[in-house]
mmCIF file of C-alpha atoms and ligand atoms in Angstrom:
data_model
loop_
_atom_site.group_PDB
_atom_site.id
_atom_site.type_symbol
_atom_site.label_atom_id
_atom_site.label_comp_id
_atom_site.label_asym_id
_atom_site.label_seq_id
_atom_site.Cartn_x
_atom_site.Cartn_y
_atom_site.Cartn_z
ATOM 1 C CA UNK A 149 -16.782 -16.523 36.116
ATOM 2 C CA UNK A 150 -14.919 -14.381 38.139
ATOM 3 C CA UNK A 151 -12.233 -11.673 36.705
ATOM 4 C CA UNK A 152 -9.357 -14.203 38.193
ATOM 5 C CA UNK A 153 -10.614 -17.196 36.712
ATOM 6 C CA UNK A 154 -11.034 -15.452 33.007
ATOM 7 C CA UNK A 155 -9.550 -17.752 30.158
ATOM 8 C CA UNK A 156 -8.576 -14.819 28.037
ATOM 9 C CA UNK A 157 -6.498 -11.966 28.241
ATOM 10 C CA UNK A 158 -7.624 -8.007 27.343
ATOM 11 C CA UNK A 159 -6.755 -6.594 24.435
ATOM 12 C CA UNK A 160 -4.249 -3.907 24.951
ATOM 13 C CA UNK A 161 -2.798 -1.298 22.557
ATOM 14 C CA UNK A 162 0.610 -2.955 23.594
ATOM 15 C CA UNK A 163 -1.008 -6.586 22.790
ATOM 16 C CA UNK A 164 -2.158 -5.385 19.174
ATOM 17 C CA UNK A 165 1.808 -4.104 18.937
ATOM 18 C CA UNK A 166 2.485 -7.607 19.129
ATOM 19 C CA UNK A 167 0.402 -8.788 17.487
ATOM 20 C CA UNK A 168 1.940 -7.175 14.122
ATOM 21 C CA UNK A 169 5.257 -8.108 15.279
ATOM 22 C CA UNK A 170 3.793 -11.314 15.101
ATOM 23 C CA UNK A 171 2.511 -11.777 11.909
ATOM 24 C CA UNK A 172 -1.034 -12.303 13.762
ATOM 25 C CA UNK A 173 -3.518 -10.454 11.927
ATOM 26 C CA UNK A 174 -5.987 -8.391 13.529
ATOM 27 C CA UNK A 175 -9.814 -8.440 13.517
ATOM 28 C CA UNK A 176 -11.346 -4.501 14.427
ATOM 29 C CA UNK A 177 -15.469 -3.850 13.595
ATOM 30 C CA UNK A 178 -17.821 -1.114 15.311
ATOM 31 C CA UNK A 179 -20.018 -1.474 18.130
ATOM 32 C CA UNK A 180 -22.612 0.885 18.673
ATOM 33 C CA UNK A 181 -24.761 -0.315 21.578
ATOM 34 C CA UNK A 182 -24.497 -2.601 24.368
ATOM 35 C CA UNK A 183 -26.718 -5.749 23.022
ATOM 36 C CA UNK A 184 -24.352 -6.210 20.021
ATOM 37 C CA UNK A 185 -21.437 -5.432 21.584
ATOM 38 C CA UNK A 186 -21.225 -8.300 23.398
ATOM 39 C CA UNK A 187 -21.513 -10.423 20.583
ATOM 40 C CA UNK A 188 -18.938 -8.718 19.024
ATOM 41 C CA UNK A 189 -16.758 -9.172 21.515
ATOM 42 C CA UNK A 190 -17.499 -12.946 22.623
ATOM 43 C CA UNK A 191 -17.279 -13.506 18.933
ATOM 44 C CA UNK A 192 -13.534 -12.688 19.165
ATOM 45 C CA UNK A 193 -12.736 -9.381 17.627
ATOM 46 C CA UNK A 194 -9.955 -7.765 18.932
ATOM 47 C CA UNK A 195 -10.887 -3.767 18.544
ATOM 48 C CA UNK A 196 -14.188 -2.368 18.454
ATOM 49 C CA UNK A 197 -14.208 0.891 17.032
ATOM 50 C CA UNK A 198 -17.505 2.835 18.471
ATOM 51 C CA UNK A 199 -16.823 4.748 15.132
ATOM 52 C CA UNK A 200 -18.968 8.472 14.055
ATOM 53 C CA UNK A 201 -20.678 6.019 11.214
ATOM 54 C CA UNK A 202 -23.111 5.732 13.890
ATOM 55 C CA UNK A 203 -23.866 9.212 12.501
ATOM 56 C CA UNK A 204 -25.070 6.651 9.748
ATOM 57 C CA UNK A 205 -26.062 3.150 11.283
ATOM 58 C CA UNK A 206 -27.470 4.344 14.133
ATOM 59 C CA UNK A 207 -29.070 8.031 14.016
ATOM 60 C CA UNK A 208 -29.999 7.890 9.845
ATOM 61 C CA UNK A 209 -27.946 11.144 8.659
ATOM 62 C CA UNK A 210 -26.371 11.148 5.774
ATOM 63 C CA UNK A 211 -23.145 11.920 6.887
ATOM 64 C CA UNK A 212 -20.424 10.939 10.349
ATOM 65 C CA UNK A 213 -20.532 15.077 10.460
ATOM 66 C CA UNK A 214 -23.704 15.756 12.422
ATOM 67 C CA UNK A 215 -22.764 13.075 15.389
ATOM 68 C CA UNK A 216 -22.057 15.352 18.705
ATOM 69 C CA UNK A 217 -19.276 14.377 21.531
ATOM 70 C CA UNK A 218 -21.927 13.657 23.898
ATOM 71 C CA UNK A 219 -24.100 11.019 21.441
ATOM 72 C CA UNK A 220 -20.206 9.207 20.767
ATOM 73 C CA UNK A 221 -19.739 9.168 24.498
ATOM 74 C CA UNK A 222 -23.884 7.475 25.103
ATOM 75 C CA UNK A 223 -22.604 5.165 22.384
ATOM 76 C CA UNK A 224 -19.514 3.977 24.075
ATOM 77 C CA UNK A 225 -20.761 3.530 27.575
ATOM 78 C CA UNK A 226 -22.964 1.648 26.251
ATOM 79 C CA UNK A 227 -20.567 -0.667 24.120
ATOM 80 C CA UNK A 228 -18.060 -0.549 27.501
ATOM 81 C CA UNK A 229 -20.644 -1.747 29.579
ATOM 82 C CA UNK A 230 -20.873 -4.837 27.213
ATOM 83 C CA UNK A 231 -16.938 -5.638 26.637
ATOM 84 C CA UNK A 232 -14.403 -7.472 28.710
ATOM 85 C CA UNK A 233 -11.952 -8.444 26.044
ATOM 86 C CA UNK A 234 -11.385 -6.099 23.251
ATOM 87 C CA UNK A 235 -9.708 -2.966 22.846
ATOM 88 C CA UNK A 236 -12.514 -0.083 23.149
ATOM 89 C CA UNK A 237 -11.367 2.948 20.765
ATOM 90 C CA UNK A 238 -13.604 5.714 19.941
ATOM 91 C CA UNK A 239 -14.071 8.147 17.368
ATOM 92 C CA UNK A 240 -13.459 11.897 18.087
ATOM 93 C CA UNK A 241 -16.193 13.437 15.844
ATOM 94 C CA UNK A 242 -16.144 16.030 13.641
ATOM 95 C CA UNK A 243 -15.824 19.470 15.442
ATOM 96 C CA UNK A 244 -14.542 18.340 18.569
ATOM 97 C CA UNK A 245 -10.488 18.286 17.854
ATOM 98 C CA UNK A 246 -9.471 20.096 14.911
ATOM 99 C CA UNK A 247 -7.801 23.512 14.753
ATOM 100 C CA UNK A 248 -7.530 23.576 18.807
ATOM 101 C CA UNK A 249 -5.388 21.189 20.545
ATOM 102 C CA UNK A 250 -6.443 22.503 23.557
ATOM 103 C CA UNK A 251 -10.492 21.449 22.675
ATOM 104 C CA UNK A 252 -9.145 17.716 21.407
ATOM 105 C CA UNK A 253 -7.595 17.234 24.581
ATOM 106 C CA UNK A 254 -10.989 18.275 26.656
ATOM 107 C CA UNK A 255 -13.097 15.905 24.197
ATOM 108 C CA UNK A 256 -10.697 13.090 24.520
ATOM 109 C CA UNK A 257 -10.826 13.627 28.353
ATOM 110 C CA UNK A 258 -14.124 13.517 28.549
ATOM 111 C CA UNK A 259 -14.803 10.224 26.081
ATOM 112 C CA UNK A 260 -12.028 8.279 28.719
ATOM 113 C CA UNK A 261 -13.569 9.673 31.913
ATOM 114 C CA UNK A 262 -17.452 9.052 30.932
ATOM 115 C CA UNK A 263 -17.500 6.019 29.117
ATOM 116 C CA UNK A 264 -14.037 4.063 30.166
ATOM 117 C CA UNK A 265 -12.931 3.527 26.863
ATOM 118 C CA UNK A 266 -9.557 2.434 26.283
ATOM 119 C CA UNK A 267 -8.533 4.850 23.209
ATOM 120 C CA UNK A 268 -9.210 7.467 20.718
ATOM 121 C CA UNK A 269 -9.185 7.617 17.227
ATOM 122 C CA UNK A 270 -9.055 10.890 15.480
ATOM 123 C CA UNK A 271 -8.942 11.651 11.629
ATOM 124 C CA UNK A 272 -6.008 13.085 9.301
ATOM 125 C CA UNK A 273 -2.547 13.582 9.255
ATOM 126 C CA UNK A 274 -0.208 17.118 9.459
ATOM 127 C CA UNK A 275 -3.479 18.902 9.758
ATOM 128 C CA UNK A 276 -4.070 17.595 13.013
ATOM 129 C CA UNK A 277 -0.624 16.582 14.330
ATOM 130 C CA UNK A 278 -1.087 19.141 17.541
ATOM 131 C CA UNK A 279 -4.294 17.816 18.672
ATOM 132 C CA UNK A 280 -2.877 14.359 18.075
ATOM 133 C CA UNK A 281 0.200 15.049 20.528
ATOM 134 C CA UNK A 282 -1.822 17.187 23.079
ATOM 135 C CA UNK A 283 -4.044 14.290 23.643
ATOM 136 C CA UNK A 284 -0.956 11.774 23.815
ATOM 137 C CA UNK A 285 0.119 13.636 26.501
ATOM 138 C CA UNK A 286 -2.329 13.140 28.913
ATOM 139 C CA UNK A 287 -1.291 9.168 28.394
ATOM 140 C CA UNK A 288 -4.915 8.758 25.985
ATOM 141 C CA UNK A 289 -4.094 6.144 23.173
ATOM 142 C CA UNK A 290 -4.491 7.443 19.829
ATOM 143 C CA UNK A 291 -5.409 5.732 16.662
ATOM 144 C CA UNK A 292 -4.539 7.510 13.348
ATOM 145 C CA UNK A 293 -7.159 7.261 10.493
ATOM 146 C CA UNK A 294 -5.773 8.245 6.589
ATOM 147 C CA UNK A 295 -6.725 8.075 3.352
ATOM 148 C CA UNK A 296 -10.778 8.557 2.466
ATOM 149 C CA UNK A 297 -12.229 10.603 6.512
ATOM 150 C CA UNK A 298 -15.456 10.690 5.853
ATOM 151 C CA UNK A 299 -15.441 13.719 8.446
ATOM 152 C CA UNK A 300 -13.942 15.943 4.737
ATOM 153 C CA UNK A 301 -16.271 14.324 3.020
ATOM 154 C CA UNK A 302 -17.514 18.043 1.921
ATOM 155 C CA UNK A 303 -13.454 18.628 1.281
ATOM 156 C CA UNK A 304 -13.336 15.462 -1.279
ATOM 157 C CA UNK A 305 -16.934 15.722 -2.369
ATOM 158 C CA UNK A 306 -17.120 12.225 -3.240
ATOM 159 C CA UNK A 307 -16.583 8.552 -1.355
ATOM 160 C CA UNK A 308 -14.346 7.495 -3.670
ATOM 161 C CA UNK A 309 -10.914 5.755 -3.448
ATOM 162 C CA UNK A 310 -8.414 8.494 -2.281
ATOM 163 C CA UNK A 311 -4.536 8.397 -2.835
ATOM 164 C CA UNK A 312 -4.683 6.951 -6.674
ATOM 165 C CA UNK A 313 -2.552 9.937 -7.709
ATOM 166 C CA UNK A 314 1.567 9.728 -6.911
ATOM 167 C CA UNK A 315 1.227 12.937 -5.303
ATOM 168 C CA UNK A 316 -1.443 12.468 -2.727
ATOM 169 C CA UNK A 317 -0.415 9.016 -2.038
ATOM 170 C CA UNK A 318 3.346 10.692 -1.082
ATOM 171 C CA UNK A 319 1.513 12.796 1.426
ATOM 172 C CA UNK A 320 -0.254 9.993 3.052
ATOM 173 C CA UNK A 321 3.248 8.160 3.260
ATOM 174 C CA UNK A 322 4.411 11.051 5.018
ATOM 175 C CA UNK A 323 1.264 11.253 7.666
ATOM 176 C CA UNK A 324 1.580 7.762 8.558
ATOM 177 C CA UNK A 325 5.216 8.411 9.505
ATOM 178 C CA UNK A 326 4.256 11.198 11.170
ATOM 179 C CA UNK A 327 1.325 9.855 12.726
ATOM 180 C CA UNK A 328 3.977 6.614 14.038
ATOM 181 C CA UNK A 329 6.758 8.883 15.603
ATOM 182 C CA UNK A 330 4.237 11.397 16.963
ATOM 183 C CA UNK A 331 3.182 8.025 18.859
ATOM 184 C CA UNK A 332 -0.223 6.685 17.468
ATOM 185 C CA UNK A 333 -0.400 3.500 18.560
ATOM 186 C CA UNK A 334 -2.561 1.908 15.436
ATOM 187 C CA UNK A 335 -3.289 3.466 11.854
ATOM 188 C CA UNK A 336 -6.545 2.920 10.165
ATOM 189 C CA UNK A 337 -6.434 3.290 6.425
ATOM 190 C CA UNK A 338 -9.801 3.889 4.690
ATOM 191 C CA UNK A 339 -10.572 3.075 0.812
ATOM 192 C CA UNK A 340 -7.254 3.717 -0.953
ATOM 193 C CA UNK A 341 -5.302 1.368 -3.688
ATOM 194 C CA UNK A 342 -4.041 -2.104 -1.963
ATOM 195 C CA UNK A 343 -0.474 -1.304 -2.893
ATOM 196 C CA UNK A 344 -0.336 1.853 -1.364
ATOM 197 C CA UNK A 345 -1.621 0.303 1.971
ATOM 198 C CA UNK A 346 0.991 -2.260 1.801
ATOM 199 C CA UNK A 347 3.377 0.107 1.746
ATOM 200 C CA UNK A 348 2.672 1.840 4.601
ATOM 201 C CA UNK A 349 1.655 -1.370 6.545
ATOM 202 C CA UNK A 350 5.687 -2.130 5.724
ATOM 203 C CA UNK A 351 6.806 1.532 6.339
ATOM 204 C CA UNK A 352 5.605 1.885 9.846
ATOM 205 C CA UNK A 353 6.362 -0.366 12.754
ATOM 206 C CA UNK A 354 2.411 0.077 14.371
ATOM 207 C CA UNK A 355 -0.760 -1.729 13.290
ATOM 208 C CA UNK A 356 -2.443 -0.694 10.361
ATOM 209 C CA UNK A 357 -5.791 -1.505 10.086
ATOM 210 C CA UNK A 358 -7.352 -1.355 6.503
ATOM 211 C CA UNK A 359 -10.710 -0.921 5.153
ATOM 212 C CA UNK A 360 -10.750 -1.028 1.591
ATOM 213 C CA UNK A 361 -7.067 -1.027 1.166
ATOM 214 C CA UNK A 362 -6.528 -4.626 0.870
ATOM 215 C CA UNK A 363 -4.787 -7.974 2.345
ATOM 216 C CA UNK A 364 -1.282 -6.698 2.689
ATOM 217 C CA UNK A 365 -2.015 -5.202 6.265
ATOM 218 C CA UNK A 366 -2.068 -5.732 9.241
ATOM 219 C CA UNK A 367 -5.601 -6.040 10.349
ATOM 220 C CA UNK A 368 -9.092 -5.656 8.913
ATOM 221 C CA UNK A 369 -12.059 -2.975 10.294
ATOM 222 C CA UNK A 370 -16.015 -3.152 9.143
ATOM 223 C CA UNK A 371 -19.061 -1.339 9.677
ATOM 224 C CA UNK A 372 -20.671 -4.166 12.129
ATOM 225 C CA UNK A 373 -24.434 -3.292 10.312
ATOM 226 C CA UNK A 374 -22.643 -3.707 7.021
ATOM 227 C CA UNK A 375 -20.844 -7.005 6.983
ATOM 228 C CA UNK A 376 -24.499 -8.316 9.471
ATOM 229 C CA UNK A 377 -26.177 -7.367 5.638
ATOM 230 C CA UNK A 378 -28.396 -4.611 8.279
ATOM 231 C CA UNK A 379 -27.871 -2.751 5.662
ATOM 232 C CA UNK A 380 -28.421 -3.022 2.348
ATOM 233 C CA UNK A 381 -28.456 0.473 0.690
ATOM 234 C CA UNK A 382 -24.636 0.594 0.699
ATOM 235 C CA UNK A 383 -22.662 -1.909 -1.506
ATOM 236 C CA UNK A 384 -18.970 -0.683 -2.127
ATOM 237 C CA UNK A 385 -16.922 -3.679 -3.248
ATOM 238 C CA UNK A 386 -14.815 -4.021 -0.549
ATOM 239 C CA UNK A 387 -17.776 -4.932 1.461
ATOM 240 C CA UNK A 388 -18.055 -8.425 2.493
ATOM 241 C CA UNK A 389 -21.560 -9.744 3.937
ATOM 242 C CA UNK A 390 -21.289 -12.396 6.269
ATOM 243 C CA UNK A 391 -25.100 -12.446 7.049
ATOM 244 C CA UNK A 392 -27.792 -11.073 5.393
ATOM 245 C CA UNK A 393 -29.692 -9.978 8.601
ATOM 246 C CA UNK A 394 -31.874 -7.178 6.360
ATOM 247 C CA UNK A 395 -34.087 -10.378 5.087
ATOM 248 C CA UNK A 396 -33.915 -12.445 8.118
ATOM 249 C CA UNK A 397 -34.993 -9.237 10.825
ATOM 250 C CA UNK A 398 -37.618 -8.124 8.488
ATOM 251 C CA UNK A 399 -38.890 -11.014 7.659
ATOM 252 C CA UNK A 400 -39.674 -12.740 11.209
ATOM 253 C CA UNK A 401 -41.259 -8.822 11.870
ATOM 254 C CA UNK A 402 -43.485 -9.756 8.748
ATOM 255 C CA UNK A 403 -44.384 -12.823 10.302
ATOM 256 C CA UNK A 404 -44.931 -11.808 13.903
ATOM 257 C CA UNK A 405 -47.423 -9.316 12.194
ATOM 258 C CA UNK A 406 -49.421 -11.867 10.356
ATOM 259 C CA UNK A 407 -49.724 -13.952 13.461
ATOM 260 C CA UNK A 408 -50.824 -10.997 15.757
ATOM 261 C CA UNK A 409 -53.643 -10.728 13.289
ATOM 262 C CA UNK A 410 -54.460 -14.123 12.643
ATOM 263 C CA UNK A 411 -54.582 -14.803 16.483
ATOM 264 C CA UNK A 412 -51.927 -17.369 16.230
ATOM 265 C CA UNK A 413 -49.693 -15.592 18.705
ATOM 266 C CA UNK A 414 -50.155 -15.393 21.673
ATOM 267 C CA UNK A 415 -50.717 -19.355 21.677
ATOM 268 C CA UNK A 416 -51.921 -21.475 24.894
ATOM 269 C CA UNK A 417 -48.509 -22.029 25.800
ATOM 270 C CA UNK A 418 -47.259 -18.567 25.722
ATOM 271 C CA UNK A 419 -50.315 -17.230 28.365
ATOM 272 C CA UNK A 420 -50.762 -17.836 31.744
HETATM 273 O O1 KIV B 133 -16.616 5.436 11.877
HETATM 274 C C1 KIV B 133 -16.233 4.349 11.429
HETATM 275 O O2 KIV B 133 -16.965 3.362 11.377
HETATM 276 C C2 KIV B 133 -14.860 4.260 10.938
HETATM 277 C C3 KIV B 133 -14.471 3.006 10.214
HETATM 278 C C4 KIV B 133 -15.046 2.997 8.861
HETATM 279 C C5 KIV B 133 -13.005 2.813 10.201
HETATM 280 O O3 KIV B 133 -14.103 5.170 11.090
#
């Protein structure tokens, strides 16, 4: 089909706008590599996030922190190569934005110029603001991400739900405003209590995207390997499995072993 005969229209950072203005809700996961990426996005999802947990998913640390600029931008080539409707928005990692505006802006660059992504997505609030308007202006889309960034894990010490406490949760009221007038175009919010997130989703006039903050936002994000059921190790409860691909993937390997040895594969039909 060619580009002038497409059915659907690209998701833009001005289309998810409406979308909230709408009432539509909207549906964000991560894409990692090029094969599922294209599922992902002839599935329907609006955003793909090529997010750092490919620190996790993808490379096996135990943290986003180790995941270097150049690994997020291999990751997002690949996922662009694969994606003609959704909104491509990647992660800044750790190291590559914070404390020198003038280093987020060169990452940023460099994520839009080698892999064609559509948007960046950069973690925290006040601590970050500079980097976060640097980047803006060069005309790069930026996503705000509050409450629980993995990328302080060592800063928190634990992946727990963040913002319980009156005080902390004022604060993250205060980044999200901040965040909206500095001119993020989208918010994610990350493991904090459902009220709270409705709140903000209310406060602020841009897309809020929740993970573990509940129903009353705008739009829902997931680790693509965790709602597949890839994975199997991590179970936080707001985790919903849509698949359990863990059992399925392992066991047709199982299988294709057994018949390898018991010379039922390759059968007469599948030589030449
Ligand atoms: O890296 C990631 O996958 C994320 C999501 C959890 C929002 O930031």
């Amino acid at each position: 089909m060619s580009a002038a005969t497409k059915e659907f229209k690209k998701v833009t950072t001005a289309s998810v706008q409406e979308m909230k203005k709408r009432g539509e809700k909207i549906a964000m996961l991560t894409a990692y590599d090029f094969t599922l990426a294209r599922m992902v996005d002839q599935a329907g999802v609006d955003v793909i996030l090529v997010g750092d947990s490919a620190s996790n998913v993808m490379a096996g640390h135990e943290t986003t922190l180790p995941i270097t600029l150049s690994q997020m931008i291999y990751h997002a080539s690949s996922v662009v190569r694969a994606v003609e409707r959704a909104l491509v928005v990647v992660d800044l990692p750790f190291g590559s934005y914070q404390g020198n505006s003038k280093e987020a802006l060169s990452s940023a660059i460099r994520i839009m110029k080698e892999s064609g992504a559509h948007a960046v997505k950069l973690e925290g609030g006040s601590e970050i603001i500079t980097s976060v308007k640097r980047i803006l202006t060069a005309g790069i889309p930026v996503m705000g991400h509050l409450g629980l960034t993995p990328q302080s894990i060592y800063k928190f010490g634990t992946y727990t739900v963040r913002a319980k406490e009156e005080e902390e949760a004022e604060k993250l009221i205060e980044d999200a405003l901040l965040l909206e007038s500095t001119g993020c175009f989208a918010i994610v919010l990350e493991k904090i209590p459902a009220k709270l997130a409705t709140r903000v989703a209310a406060a602020v006039h841009i897309p809020v995207i929740g993970i573990g903050a509940g129903n009353g936002v705008d739009g829902q994000v997931l680790v693509l390997h965790d709602m597949l059921g890839m994975t199997h190790e991590f179970s936080p409860r707001f985790l919903r499995r849509y698949l359990h691909l863990y059992e399925s993937i392992t066991g047709g390997i199982r299988q294709y072993c057994e018949d390898v040895k018991s010379l039922n594969f390759p059968n007469e039909s599948e030589q030449y």
